Short mmCIF file of C-alpha atoms and ligand atoms in Angstrom, two decimals:
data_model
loop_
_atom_site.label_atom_id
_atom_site.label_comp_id
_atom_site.label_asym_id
_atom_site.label_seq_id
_atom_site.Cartn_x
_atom_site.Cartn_y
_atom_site.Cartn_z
CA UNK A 1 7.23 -27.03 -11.11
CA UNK A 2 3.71 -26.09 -11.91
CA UNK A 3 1.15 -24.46 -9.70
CA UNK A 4 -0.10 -26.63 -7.53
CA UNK A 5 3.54 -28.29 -6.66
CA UNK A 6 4.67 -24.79 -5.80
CA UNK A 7 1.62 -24.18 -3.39
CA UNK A 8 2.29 -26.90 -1.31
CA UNK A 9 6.05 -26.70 -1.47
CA UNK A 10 7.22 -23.47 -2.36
CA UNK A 11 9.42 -21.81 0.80
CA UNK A 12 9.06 -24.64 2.52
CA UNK A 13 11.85 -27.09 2.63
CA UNK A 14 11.34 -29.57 5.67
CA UNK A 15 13.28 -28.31 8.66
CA UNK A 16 16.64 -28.40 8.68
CA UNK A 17 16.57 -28.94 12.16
CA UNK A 18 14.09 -31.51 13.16
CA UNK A 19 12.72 -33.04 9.73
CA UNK A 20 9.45 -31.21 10.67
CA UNK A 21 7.27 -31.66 6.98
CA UNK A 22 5.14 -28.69 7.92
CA UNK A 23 6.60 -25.45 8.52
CA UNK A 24 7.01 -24.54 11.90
CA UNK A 25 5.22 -21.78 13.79
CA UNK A 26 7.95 -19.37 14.41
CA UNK A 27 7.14 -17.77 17.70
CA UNK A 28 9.56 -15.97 18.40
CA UNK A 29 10.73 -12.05 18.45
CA UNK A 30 14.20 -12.23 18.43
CA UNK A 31 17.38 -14.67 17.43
CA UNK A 32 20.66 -15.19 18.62
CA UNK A 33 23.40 -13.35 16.67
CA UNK A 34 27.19 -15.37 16.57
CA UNK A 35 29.14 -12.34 17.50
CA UNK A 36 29.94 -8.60 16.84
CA UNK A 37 29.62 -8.24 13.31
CA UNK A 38 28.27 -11.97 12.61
CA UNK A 39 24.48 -11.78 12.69
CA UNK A 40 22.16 -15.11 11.94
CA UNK A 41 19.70 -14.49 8.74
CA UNK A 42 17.09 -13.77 10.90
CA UNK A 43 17.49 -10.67 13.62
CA UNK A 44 14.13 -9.49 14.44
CA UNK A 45 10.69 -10.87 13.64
CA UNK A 46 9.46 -7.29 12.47
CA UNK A 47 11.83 -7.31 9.90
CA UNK A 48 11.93 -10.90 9.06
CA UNK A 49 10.66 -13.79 10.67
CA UNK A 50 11.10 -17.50 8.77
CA UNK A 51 7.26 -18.80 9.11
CA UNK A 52 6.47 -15.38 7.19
CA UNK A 53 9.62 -15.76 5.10
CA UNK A 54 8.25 -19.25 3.65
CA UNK A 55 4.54 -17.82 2.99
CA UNK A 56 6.41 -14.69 1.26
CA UNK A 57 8.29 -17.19 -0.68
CA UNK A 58 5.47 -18.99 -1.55
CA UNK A 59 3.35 -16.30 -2.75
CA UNK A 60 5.93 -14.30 -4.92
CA UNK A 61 6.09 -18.23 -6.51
CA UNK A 62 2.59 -18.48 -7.25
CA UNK A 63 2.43 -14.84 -8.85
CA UNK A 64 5.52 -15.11 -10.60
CA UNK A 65 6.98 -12.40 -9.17
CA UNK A 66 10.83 -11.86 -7.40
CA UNK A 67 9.71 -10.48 -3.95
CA UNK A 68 6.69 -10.61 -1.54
CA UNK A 69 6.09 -9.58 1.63
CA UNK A 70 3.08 -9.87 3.74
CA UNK A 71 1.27 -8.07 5.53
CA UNK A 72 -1.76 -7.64 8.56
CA UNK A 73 -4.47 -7.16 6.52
CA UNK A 74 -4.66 -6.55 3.00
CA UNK A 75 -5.19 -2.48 3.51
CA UNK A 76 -1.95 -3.12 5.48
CA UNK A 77 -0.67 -4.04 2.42
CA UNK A 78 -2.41 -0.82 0.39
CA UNK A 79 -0.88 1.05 2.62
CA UNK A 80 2.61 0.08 1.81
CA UNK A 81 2.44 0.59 -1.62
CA UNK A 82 1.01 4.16 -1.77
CA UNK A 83 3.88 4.87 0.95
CA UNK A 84 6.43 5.40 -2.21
CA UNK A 85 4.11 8.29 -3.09
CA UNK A 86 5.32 11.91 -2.33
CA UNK A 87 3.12 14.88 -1.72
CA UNK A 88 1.98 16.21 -5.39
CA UNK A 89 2.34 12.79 -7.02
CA UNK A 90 -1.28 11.45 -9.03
CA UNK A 91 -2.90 8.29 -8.17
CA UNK A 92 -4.78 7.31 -11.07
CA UNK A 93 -7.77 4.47 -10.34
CA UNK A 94 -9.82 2.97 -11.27
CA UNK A 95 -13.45 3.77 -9.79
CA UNK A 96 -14.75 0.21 -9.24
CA UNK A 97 -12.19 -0.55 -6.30
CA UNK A 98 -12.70 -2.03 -3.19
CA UNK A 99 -14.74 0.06 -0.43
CA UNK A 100 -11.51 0.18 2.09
CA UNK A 101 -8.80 1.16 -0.87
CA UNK A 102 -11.33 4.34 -1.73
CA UNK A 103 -11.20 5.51 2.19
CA UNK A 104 -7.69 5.06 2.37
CA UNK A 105 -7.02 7.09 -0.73
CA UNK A 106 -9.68 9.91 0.27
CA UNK A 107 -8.92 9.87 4.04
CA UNK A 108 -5.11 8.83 4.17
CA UNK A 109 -3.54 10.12 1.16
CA UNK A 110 -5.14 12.81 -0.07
CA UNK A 111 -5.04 15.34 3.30
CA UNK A 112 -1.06 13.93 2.61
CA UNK A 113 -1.20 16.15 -0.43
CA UNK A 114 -1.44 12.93 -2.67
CA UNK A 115 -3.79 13.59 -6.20
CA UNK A 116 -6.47 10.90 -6.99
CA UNK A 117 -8.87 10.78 -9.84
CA UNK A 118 -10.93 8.01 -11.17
CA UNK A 119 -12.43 6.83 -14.04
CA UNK A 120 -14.49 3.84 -15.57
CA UNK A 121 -12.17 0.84 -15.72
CA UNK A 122 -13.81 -1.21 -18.70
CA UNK A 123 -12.36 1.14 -21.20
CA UNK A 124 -8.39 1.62 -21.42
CA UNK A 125 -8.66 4.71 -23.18
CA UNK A 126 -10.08 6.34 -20.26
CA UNK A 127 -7.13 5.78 -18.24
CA UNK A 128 -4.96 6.84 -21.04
CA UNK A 129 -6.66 10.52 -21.18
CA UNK A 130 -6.48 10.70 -17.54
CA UNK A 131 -2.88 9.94 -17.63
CA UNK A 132 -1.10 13.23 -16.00
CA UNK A 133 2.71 14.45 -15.87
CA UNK A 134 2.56 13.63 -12.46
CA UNK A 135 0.59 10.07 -12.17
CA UNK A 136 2.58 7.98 -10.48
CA UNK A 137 0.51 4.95 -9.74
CA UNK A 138 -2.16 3.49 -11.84
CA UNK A 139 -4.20 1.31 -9.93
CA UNK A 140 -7.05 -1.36 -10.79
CA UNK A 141 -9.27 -4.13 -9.72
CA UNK A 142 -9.80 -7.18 -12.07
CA UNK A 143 -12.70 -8.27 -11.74
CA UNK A 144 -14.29 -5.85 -9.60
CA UNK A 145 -16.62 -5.56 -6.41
CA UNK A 146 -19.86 -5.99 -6.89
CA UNK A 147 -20.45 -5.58 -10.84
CA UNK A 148 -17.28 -8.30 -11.85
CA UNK A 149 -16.49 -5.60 -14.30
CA UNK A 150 -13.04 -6.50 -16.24
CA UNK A 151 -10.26 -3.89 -16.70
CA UNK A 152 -7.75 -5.29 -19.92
CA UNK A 153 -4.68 -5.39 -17.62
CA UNK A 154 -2.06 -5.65 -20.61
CA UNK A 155 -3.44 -2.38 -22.19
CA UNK A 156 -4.08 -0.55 -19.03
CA UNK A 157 -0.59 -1.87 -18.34
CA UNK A 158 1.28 -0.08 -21.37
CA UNK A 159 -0.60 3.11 -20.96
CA UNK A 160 0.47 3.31 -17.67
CA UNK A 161 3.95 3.05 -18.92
CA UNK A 162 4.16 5.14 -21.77
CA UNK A 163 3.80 7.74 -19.01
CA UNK A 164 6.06 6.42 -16.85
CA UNK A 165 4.03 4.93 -14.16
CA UNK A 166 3.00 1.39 -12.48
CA UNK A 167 0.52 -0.30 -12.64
CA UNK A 168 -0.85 -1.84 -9.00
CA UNK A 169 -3.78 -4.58 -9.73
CA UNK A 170 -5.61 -5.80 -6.53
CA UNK A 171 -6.02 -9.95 -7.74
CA UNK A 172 -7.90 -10.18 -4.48
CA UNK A 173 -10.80 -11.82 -6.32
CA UNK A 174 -9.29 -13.73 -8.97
CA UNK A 175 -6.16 -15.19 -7.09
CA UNK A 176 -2.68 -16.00 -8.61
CA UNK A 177 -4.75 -19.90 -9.42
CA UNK A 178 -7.05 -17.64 -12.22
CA UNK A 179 -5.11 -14.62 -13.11
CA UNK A 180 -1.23 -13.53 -12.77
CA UNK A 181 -1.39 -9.71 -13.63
CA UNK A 182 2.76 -9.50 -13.52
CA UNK A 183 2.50 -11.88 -16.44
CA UNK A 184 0.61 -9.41 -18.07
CA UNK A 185 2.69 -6.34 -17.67
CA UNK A 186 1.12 -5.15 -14.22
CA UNK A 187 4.38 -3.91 -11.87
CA UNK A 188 3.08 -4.91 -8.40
CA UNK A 189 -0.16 -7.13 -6.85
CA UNK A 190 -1.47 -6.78 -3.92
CA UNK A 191 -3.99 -9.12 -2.26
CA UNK A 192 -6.12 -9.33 0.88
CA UNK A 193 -5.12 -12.79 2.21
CA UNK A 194 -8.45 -13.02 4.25
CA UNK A 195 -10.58 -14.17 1.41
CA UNK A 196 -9.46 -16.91 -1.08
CA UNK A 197 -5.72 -17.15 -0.15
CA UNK A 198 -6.35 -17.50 3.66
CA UNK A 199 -9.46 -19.66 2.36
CA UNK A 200 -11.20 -20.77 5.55
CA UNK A 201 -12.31 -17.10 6.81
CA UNK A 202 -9.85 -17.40 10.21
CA UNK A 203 -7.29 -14.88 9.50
CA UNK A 204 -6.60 -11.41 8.33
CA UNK A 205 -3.70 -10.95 6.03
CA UNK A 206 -2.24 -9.10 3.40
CA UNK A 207 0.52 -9.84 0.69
CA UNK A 208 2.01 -7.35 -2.07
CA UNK A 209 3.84 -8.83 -4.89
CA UNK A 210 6.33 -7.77 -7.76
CA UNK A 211 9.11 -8.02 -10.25
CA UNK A 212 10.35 -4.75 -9.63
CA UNK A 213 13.61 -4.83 -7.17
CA UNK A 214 13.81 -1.12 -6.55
CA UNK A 215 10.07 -1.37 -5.53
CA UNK A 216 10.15 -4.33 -4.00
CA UNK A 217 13.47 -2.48 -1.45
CA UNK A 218 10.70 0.33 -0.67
CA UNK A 219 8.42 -1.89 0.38
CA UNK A 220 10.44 -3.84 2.70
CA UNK A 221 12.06 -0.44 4.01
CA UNK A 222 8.50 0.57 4.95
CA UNK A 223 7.59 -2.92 6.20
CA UNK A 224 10.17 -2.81 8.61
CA UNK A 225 10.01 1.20 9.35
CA UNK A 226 6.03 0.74 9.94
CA UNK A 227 5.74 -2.32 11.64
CA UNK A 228 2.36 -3.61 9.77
CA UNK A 229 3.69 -7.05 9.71
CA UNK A 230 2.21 -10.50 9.13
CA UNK A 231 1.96 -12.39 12.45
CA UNK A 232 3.76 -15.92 12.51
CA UNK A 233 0.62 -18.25 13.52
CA UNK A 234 -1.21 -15.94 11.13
CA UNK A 235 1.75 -16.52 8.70
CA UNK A 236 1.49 -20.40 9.06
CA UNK A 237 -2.75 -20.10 8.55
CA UNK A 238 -2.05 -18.55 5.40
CA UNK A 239 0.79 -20.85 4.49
CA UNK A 240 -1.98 -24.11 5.22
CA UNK A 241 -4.41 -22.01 3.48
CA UNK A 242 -2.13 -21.67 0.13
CA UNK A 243 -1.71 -25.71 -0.11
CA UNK A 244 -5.24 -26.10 -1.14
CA UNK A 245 -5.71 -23.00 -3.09
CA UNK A 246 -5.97 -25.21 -6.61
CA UNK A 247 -8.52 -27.39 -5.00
CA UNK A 248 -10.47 -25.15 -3.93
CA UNK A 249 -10.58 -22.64 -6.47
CA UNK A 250 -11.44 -25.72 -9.22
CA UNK A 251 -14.24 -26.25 -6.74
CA UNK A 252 -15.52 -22.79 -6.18
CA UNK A 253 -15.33 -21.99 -9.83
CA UNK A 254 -17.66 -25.17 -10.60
CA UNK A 255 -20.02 -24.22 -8.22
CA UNK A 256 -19.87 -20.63 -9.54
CA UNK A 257 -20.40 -21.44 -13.46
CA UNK A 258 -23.29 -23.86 -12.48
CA UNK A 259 -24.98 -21.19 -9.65
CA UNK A 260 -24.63 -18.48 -12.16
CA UNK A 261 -26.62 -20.61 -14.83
CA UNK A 262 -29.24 -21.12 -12.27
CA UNK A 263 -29.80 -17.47 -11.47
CA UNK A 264 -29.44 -16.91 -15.26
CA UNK A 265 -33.01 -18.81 -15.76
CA UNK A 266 -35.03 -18.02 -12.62
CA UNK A 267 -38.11 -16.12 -13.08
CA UNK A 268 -37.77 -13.68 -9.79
CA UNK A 269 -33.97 -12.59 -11.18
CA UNK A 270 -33.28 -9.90 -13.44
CA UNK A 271 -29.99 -9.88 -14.30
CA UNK A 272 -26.81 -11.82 -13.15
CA UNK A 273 -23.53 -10.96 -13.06
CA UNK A 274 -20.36 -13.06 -14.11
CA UNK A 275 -17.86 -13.35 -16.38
CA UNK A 276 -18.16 -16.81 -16.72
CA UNK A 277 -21.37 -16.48 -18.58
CA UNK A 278 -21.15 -15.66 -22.40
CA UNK A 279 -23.57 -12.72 -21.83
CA UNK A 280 -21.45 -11.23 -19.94
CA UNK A 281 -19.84 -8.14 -21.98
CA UNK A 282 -16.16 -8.97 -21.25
CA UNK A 283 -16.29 -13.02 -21.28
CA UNK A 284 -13.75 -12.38 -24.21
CA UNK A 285 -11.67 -11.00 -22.03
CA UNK A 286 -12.31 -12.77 -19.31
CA UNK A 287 -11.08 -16.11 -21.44
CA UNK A 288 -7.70 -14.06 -22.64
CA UNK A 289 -6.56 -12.57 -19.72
CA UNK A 290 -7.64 -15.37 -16.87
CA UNK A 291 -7.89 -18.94 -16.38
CA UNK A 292 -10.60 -19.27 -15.06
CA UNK A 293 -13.46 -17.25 -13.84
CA UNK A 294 -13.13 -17.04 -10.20
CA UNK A 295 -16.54 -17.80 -7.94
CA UNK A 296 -18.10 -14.35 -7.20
CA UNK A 297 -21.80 -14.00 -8.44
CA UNK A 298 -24.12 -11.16 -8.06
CA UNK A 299 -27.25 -10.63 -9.50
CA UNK A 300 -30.50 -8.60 -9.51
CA UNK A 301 -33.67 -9.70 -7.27
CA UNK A 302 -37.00 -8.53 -8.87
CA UNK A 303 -37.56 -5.75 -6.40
CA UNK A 304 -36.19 -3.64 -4.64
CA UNK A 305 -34.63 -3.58 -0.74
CA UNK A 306 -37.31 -5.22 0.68
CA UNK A 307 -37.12 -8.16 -1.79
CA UNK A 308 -33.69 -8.62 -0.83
CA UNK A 309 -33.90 -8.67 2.64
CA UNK A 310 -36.72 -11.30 2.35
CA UNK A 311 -34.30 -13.51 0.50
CA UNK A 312 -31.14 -12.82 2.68
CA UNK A 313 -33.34 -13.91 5.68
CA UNK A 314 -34.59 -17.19 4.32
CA UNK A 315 -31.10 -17.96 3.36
CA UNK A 316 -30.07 -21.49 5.81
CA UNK A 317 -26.44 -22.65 3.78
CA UNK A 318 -25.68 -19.54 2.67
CA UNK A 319 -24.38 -16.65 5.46
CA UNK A 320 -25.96 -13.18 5.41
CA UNK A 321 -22.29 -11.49 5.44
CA UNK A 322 -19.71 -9.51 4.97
CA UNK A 323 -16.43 -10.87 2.99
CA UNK A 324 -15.74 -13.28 0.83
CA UNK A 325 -13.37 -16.34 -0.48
CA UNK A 326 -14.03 -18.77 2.45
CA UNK A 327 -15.08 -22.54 1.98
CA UNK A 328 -18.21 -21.46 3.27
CA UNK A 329 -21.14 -19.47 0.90
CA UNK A 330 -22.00 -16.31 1.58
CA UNK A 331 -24.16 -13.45 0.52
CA UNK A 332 -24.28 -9.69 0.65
CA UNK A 333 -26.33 -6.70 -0.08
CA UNK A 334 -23.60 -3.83 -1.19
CA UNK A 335 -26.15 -1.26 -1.07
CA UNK A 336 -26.47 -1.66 2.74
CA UNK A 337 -22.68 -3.64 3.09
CA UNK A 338 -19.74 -2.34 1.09
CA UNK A 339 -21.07 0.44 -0.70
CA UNK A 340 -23.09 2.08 2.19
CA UNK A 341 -20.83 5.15 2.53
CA UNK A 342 -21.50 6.16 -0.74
CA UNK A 343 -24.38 8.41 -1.58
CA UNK A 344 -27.49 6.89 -3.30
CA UNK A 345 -27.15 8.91 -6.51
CA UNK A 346 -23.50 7.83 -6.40
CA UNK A 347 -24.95 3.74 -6.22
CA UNK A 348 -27.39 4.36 -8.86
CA UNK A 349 -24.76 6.07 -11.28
CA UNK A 350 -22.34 2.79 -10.32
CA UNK A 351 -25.26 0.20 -11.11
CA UNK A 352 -25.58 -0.68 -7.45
CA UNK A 353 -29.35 -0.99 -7.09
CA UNK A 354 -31.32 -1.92 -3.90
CA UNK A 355 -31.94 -5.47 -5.36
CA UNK A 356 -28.36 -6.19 -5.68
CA UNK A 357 -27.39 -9.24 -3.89
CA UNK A 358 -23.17 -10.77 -3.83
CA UNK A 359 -22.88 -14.08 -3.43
CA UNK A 360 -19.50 -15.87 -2.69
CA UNK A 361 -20.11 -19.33 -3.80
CA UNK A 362 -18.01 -21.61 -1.59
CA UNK A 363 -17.40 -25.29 -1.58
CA UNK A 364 -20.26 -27.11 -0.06
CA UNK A 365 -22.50 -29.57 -2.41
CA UNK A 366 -23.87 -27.62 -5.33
CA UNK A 367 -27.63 -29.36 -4.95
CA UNK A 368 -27.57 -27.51 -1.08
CA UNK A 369 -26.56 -24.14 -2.68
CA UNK A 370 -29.45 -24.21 -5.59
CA UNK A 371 -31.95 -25.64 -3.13
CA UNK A 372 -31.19 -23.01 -1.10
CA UNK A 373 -30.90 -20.11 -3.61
CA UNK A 374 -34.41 -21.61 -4.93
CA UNK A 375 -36.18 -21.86 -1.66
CA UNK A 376 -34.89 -18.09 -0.56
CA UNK A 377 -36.26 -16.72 -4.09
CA UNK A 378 -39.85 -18.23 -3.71
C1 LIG B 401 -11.15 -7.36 1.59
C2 LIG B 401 -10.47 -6.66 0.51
C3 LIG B 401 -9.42 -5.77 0.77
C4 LIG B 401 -8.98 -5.42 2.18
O1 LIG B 401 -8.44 -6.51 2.82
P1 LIG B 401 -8.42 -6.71 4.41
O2 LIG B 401 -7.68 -7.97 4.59
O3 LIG B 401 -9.84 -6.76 4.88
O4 LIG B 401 -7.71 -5.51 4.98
C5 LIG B 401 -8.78 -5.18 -0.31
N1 LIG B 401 -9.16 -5.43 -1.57
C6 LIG B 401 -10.17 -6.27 -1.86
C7 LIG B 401 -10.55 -6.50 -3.29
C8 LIG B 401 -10.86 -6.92 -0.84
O5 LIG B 401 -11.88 -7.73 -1.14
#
């Protein structure tokens, strides 16, 4: 069945019990066992619980991968799949990653005697001389947060094996619709539910993903040992979430291509940012390794911080926010937002200027968003 089919259906056969269509809202912790020695499929709703069961199912579907599990939030998630790490192993990362997976690698696993180093994620070779006896790990972002830089997941993919590690993608931005790392060699995905898979900005999730069954038996061991699980209503949000993914990402990606093009010609932006646009240095890419070109947009005001918080403030469709991936539009200034705990030096070596605004296009009428952008920008 193809992609859309499997979003909708995937994991979720109509109840055996009642004919229920939608799958029910499992509320419940625990579940009668038959006997000694004759439990029911389902004994405890930390280790299992069937509303989370069917999104699981769902999701490894839509990546293409064996086994998923979810998760609270998506650095729930993280934080399962560093737990296979042992004190003196190497995490080898990218640089552009998301805000939260840099704290929990500084703050979490490196006082755990876990090595980290970083480099620039547009080149492959870079992660192939960083490549140690004891990296474990190679992680990555595709595109990334705030720049939309690409990483080439196949060749990042066989470096990382030729010295005998995985390699963990975070497809939080580009979604299984646009981009299926595992088809690409990647060993494990992990996503933050709460922005495009969730899709309506009501629920925090997380969801790792892989082909791997050894990995895949670690990761359940520590979902079930830590207890960071997916909550069932939460569980079935995500689940009604997933059936319009297609939809919506069609829809966000439209608005994105014809946004970007916008920005791309106004007189009080210098620069914008997205791979949809052939200018951008790794549209190539962008067209071999994903489907489409997801619906994150930033660009450059002409000026500086004070520039940009004139703009933010006019905004009246699009939010002045944090996040992204909702129906709704949003906008953000990483300087001040998701990059704040990093030093300025550090922002202006990354390309994260003052002027730098995010914009997660969402689904409303494109004339509203471009009357909006325009009247914010005068
Ligand atoms: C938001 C986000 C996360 C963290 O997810 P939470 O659900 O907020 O815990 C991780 N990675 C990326 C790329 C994100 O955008």
């Amino acid at each position: 069945m193809k992609f859309s089919t499997r979003a909708i259906h995937a994991g979720q056969e109509a109840d055996p019990t009642t004919g229920a269509v939608v799958m029910p809202i499992y509320q419940t912790v625990t579940y009668k066992f038959k006997g000694i020695d004759d439990p029911m499929p389902f004994e405890y709703s930390r280790v299992a619980n069937p509303t989370r069961s069917a999104l699981e199912e769902c999701l490894a579907s839509l990546e293409g991968a064996t086994g998923g599990l979810c998760f609270a939030s998506g650095m729930a998630a993280i934080d399962a799949v560093v737990s296979i790490l042992k004190p003196g192993d190497h995490i080898l990362s990218a640089a552009q990653i998301y805000g939260g997976t840099f704290r929990h690698f500084e703050h979490i696993c490196r006082p755990r005697g876990i090595e980290i180093s970083y480099v620039d994620c547009t080149d492959p070779e870079n992660f192939r001389r960083a490549m140690t006896p004891g990296t474990k790990l190679v992680w990555i972002e595709s595109p990334t947060n705030p720049l939309l830089q690409l990483t080439d997941i196949a060749a990042v993919a066989a470096i990382a094996h030729a010295g005998g590690a995985k390699l963990v993608i975070d497809n939080t931005f580009a979604t299984p619709y646009f981009q299926r790392p595992l088809e690409l060699g990647a060993d494990v995905v992990v996503h933050s539910m709460t922005k495009y898979i969730g899709g309506h900005s009501d629920v925090l999730g997380g969801a790792v993903l892989t082909n791997d069954l050894k990995l895949h038996g670690a990761f359940k061991f520590y979902q079930k040992a830590a207890g960071g699980v997916l909550a069932p209503f939460d569980s079935w949000l995500a689940l009604r979430g997933l059936k319009t993914l297609a939809v919506r990402m069609r829809q966000h990606e439209a608005n994105a291509i014809a946004i970007a093009q916008f920005l791309k010609g106004h007189p009080r932006v210098r620069q914008t940012l997205f791979p949809g646009l052939p200018e951008h240095p790794q549209h190539e890419l962008a067209k071999k390794q994903m489907s489409g070109f997801g619906a994150m947009v930033s660009f450059e005001i002409d000026g500086g911080r004070k520039e940009a918080d004139q703009f933010v403030r006019r905004l009246k469709v699009f939010t002045f926010g944090e996040s992204l991936g909702g129906v709704e539009s949003l906008a953000a200034h990483p300087a001040t937002m998701s990059h704040a705990s990093m030093s300025p030096e550090e922002r202006e070596k990354a390309g994260i200027t003052e002027g730098m605004i995010r914009l997660s296009i969402g689904i409303e009428d494109i004339d509203d968003l471009r009357h909006d952008l325009d009247q914010a920008l005068k």
